[in-house]
Short mmCIF file of C-alpha atoms in Angstrom, two decimals:
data_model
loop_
_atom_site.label_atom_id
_atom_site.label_comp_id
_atom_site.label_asym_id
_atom_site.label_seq_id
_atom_site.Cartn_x
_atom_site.Cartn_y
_atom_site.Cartn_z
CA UNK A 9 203.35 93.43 114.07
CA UNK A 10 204.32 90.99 111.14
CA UNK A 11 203.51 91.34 107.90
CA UNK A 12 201.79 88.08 108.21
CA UNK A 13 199.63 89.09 111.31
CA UNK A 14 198.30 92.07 110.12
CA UNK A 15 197.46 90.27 106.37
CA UNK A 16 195.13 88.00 109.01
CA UNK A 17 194.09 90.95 110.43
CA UNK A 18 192.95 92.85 107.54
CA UNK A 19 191.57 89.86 105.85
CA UNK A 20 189.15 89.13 109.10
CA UNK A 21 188.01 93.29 108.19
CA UNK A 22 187.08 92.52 104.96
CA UNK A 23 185.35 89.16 106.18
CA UNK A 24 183.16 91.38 108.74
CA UNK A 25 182.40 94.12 106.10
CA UNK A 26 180.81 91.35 103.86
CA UNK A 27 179.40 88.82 106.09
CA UNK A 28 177.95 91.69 108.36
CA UNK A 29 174.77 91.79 106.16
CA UNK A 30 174.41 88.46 106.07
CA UNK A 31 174.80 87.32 109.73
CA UNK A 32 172.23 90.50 110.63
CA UNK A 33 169.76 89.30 108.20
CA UNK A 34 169.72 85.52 109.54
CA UNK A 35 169.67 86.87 112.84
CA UNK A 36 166.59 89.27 112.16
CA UNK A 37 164.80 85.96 110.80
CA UNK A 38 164.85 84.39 113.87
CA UNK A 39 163.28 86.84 115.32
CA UNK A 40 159.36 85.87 115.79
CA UNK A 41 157.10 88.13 113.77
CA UNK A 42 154.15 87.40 115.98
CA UNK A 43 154.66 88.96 119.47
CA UNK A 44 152.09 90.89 121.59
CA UNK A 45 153.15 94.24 120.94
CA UNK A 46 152.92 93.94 117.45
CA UNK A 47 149.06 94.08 116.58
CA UNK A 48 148.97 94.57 112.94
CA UNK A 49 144.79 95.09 112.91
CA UNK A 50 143.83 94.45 117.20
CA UNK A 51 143.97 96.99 119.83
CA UNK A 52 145.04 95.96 122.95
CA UNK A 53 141.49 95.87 124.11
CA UNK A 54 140.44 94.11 120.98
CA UNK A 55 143.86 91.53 121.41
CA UNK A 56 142.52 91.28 125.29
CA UNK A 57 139.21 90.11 124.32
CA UNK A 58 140.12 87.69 121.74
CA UNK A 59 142.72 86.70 124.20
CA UNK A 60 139.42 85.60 126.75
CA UNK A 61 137.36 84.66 123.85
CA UNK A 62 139.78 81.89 122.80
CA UNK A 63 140.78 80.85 126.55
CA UNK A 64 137.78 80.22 127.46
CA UNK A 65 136.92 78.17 124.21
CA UNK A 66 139.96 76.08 124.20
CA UNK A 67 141.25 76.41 128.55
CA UNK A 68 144.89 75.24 130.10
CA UNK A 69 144.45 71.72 130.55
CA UNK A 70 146.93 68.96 130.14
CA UNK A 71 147.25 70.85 126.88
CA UNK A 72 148.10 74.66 126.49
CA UNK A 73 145.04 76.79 126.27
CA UNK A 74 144.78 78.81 122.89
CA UNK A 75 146.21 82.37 124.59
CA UNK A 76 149.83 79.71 125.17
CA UNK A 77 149.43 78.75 121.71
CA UNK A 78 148.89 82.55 120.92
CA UNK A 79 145.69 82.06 118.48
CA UNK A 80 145.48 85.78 119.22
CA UNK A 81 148.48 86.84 117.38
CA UNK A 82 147.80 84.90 114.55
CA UNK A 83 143.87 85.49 114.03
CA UNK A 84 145.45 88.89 113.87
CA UNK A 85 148.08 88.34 111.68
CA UNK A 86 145.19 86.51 109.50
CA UNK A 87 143.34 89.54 109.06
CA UNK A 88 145.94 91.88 108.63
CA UNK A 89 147.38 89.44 105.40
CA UNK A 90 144.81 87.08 104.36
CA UNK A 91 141.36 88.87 104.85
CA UNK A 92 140.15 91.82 102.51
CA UNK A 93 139.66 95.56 104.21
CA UNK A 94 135.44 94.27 104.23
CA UNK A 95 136.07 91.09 106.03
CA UNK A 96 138.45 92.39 108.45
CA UNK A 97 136.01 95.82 108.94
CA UNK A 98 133.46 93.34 109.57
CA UNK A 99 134.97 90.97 112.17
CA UNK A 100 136.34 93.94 114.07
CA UNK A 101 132.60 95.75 114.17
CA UNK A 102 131.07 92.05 115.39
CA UNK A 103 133.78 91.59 118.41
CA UNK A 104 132.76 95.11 119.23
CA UNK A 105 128.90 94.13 119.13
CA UNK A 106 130.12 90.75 121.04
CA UNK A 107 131.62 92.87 123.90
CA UNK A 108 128.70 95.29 123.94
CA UNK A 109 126.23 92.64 124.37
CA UNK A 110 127.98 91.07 127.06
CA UNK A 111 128.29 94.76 128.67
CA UNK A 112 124.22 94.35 127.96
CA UNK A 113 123.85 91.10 129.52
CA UNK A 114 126.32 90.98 131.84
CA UNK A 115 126.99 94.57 133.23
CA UNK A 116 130.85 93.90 132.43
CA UNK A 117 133.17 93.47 129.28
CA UNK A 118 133.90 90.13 128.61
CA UNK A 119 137.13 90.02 129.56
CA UNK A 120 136.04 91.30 133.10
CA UNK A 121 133.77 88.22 134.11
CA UNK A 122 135.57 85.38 135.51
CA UNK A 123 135.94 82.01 134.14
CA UNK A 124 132.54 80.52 135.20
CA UNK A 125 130.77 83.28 133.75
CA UNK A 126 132.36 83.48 130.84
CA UNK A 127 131.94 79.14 129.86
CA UNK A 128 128.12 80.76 130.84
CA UNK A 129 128.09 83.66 128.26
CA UNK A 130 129.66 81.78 125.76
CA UNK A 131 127.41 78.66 126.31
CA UNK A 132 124.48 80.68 126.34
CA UNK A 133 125.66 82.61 123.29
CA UNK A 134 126.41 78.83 121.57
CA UNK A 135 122.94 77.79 122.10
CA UNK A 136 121.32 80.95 120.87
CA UNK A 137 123.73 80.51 117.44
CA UNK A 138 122.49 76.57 117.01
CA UNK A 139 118.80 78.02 117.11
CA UNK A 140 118.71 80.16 115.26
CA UNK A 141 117.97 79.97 111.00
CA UNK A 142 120.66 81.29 109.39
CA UNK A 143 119.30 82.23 106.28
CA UNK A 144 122.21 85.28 105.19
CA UNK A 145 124.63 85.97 107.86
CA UNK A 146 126.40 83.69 109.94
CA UNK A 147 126.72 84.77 113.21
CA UNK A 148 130.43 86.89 114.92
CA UNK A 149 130.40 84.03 117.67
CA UNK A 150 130.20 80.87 115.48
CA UNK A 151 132.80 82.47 113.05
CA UNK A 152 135.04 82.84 116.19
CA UNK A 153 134.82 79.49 117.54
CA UNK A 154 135.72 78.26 114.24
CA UNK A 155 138.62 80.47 113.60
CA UNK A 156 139.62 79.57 117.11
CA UNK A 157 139.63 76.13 116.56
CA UNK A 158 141.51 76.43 113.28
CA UNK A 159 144.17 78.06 114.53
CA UNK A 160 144.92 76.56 117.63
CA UNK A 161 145.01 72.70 115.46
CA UNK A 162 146.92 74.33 112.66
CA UNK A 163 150.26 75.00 115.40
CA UNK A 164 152.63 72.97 116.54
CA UNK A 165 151.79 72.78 120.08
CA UNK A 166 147.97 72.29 118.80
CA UNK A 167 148.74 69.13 116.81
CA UNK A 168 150.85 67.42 118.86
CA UNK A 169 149.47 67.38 122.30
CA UNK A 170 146.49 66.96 121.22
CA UNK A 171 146.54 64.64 118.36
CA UNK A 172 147.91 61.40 117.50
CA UNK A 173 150.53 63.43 115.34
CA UNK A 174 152.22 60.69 112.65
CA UNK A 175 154.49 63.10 110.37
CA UNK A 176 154.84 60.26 107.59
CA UNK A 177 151.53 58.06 107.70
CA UNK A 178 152.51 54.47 107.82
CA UNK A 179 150.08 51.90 105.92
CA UNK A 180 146.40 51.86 105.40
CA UNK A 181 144.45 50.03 108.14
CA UNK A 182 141.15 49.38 107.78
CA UNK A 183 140.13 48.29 111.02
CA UNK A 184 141.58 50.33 114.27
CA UNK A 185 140.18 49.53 117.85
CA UNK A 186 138.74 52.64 119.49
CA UNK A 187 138.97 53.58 122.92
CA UNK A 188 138.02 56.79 125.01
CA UNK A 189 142.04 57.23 125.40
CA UNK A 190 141.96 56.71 121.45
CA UNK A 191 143.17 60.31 119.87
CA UNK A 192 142.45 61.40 116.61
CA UNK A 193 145.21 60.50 113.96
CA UNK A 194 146.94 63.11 112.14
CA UNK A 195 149.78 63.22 109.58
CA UNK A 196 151.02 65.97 106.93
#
C-alpha cells in the first residue's frame, strides 16, 4: 500500500468516527415518533376504540378517513404532552364510560358493531348531547367529536384534500361566487 493510499484511508476512519454521531442522529429524526405501537397514554383497546370512534366520525371517502390520517396517534400523543394528569385521567375514565354504555345499549363494545350501527350509536349519542343543558360538564362524546375534528384539519392530508389549501393567501376579495363544489379556503 502507498503511503498516499493508506493517508486516504486513515483519513476516511477519522471521518466515520466523527460523522458517525451525526449521520445516526439525522437518521433517528426521520424516524416518525407517532406509530401504533407506541401508545404513550392508550391501550390497545383504548387506541382500538378511538380508532372506530374517529372512523366512523370522519369515514374513507374521496378523502382518507381519520384512522389514515392517524388522529389516534396524535389525540394520544396530545394527552400524553399537552393535557395535565386530571384531564388526561378524565378523558380516559369517559371513553371507558362511552364503551360501557354502548356494551349497555348495544350488547357489544363499540368497536364490535359494524359501520351502520355505529353512524346509529353515535347519531343517537349526538342527539342526546344537543339536548341536553349543559350547565357544568360537557359531555366525553362532544369533546371527542371536537378533538376529532381538530386533529384530522390540523394534518397535512386533512387540509389539503379537503380544503381549498392556498399556502400564501393572494389578495382580499370581497365578493367570491359560491357553489356546492365551492371548498372552504384555507391558508397559513
Amino acid at each position: 500500500m502507498e503511503r498516499r493510499e493508506a493517508v486516504i484511508k486513515i483519513s476516511w476512519i477519522v471521518k466515520s468516527v466523527y460523522l458517525a454521531p451525526a449521520v445516526f442522529t439525522g437518521l433517528m429524526s426521520c424516524k416518525s415518533e407517532a406509530s401504533h405501537s407506541n401508545n404513550k397514554v392508550f391501550n390497545d383497546d383504548q387506541d382500538k376504540l378511538v380508532r372506530a370512534i374517529a372512523d366512523t366520525i370522519i369515514p374513507r371517502t374521496e378523502t382518507p378517513s381519520a384512522s389514515d390520517v392517524e388522529v389516534n396517534v396524535y389525540l394520544d400523543l396530545l394527552l400524553q404532552q399537552v393535557y395535565d394528569d386530571g384531564y388526561k385521567s378524565r378523558f380516559l375514565a369517559g371513553l371507558h364510560q362511552f364503551d360501557l354504555n354502548c356494551m349497555d345499549n348495544t350488547g357489544s363494545r363499540f368497536f364490535e358493531l359494524n359501520e351502520g350501527e355505529k353512524l346509529n350509536y353515535l347519531n343517537r349519542l349526538d342527539q342526546e348531547v344537543y339536548v341536553q343543558e349543559r350547565a357544568d360538564m360537557e359531555p366525553f362524546f362532544l369533546r371527542v367529536k371536537e378533538l376529532v375534528v381538530r386533529i384530522y384539519y390540523s394534518t397535512e392530508e386533512g387540509v389539503k384534500q379537503n380544503l381549498d389549501y392556498v399556502p400564501i393567501p393572494g389578495p382580499y376579495i370581497g365578493d367570491v361566487e359560491a357553489t356546492a363544489d365551492t371548498r372552504i379556503m384555507k391558508g397559513n
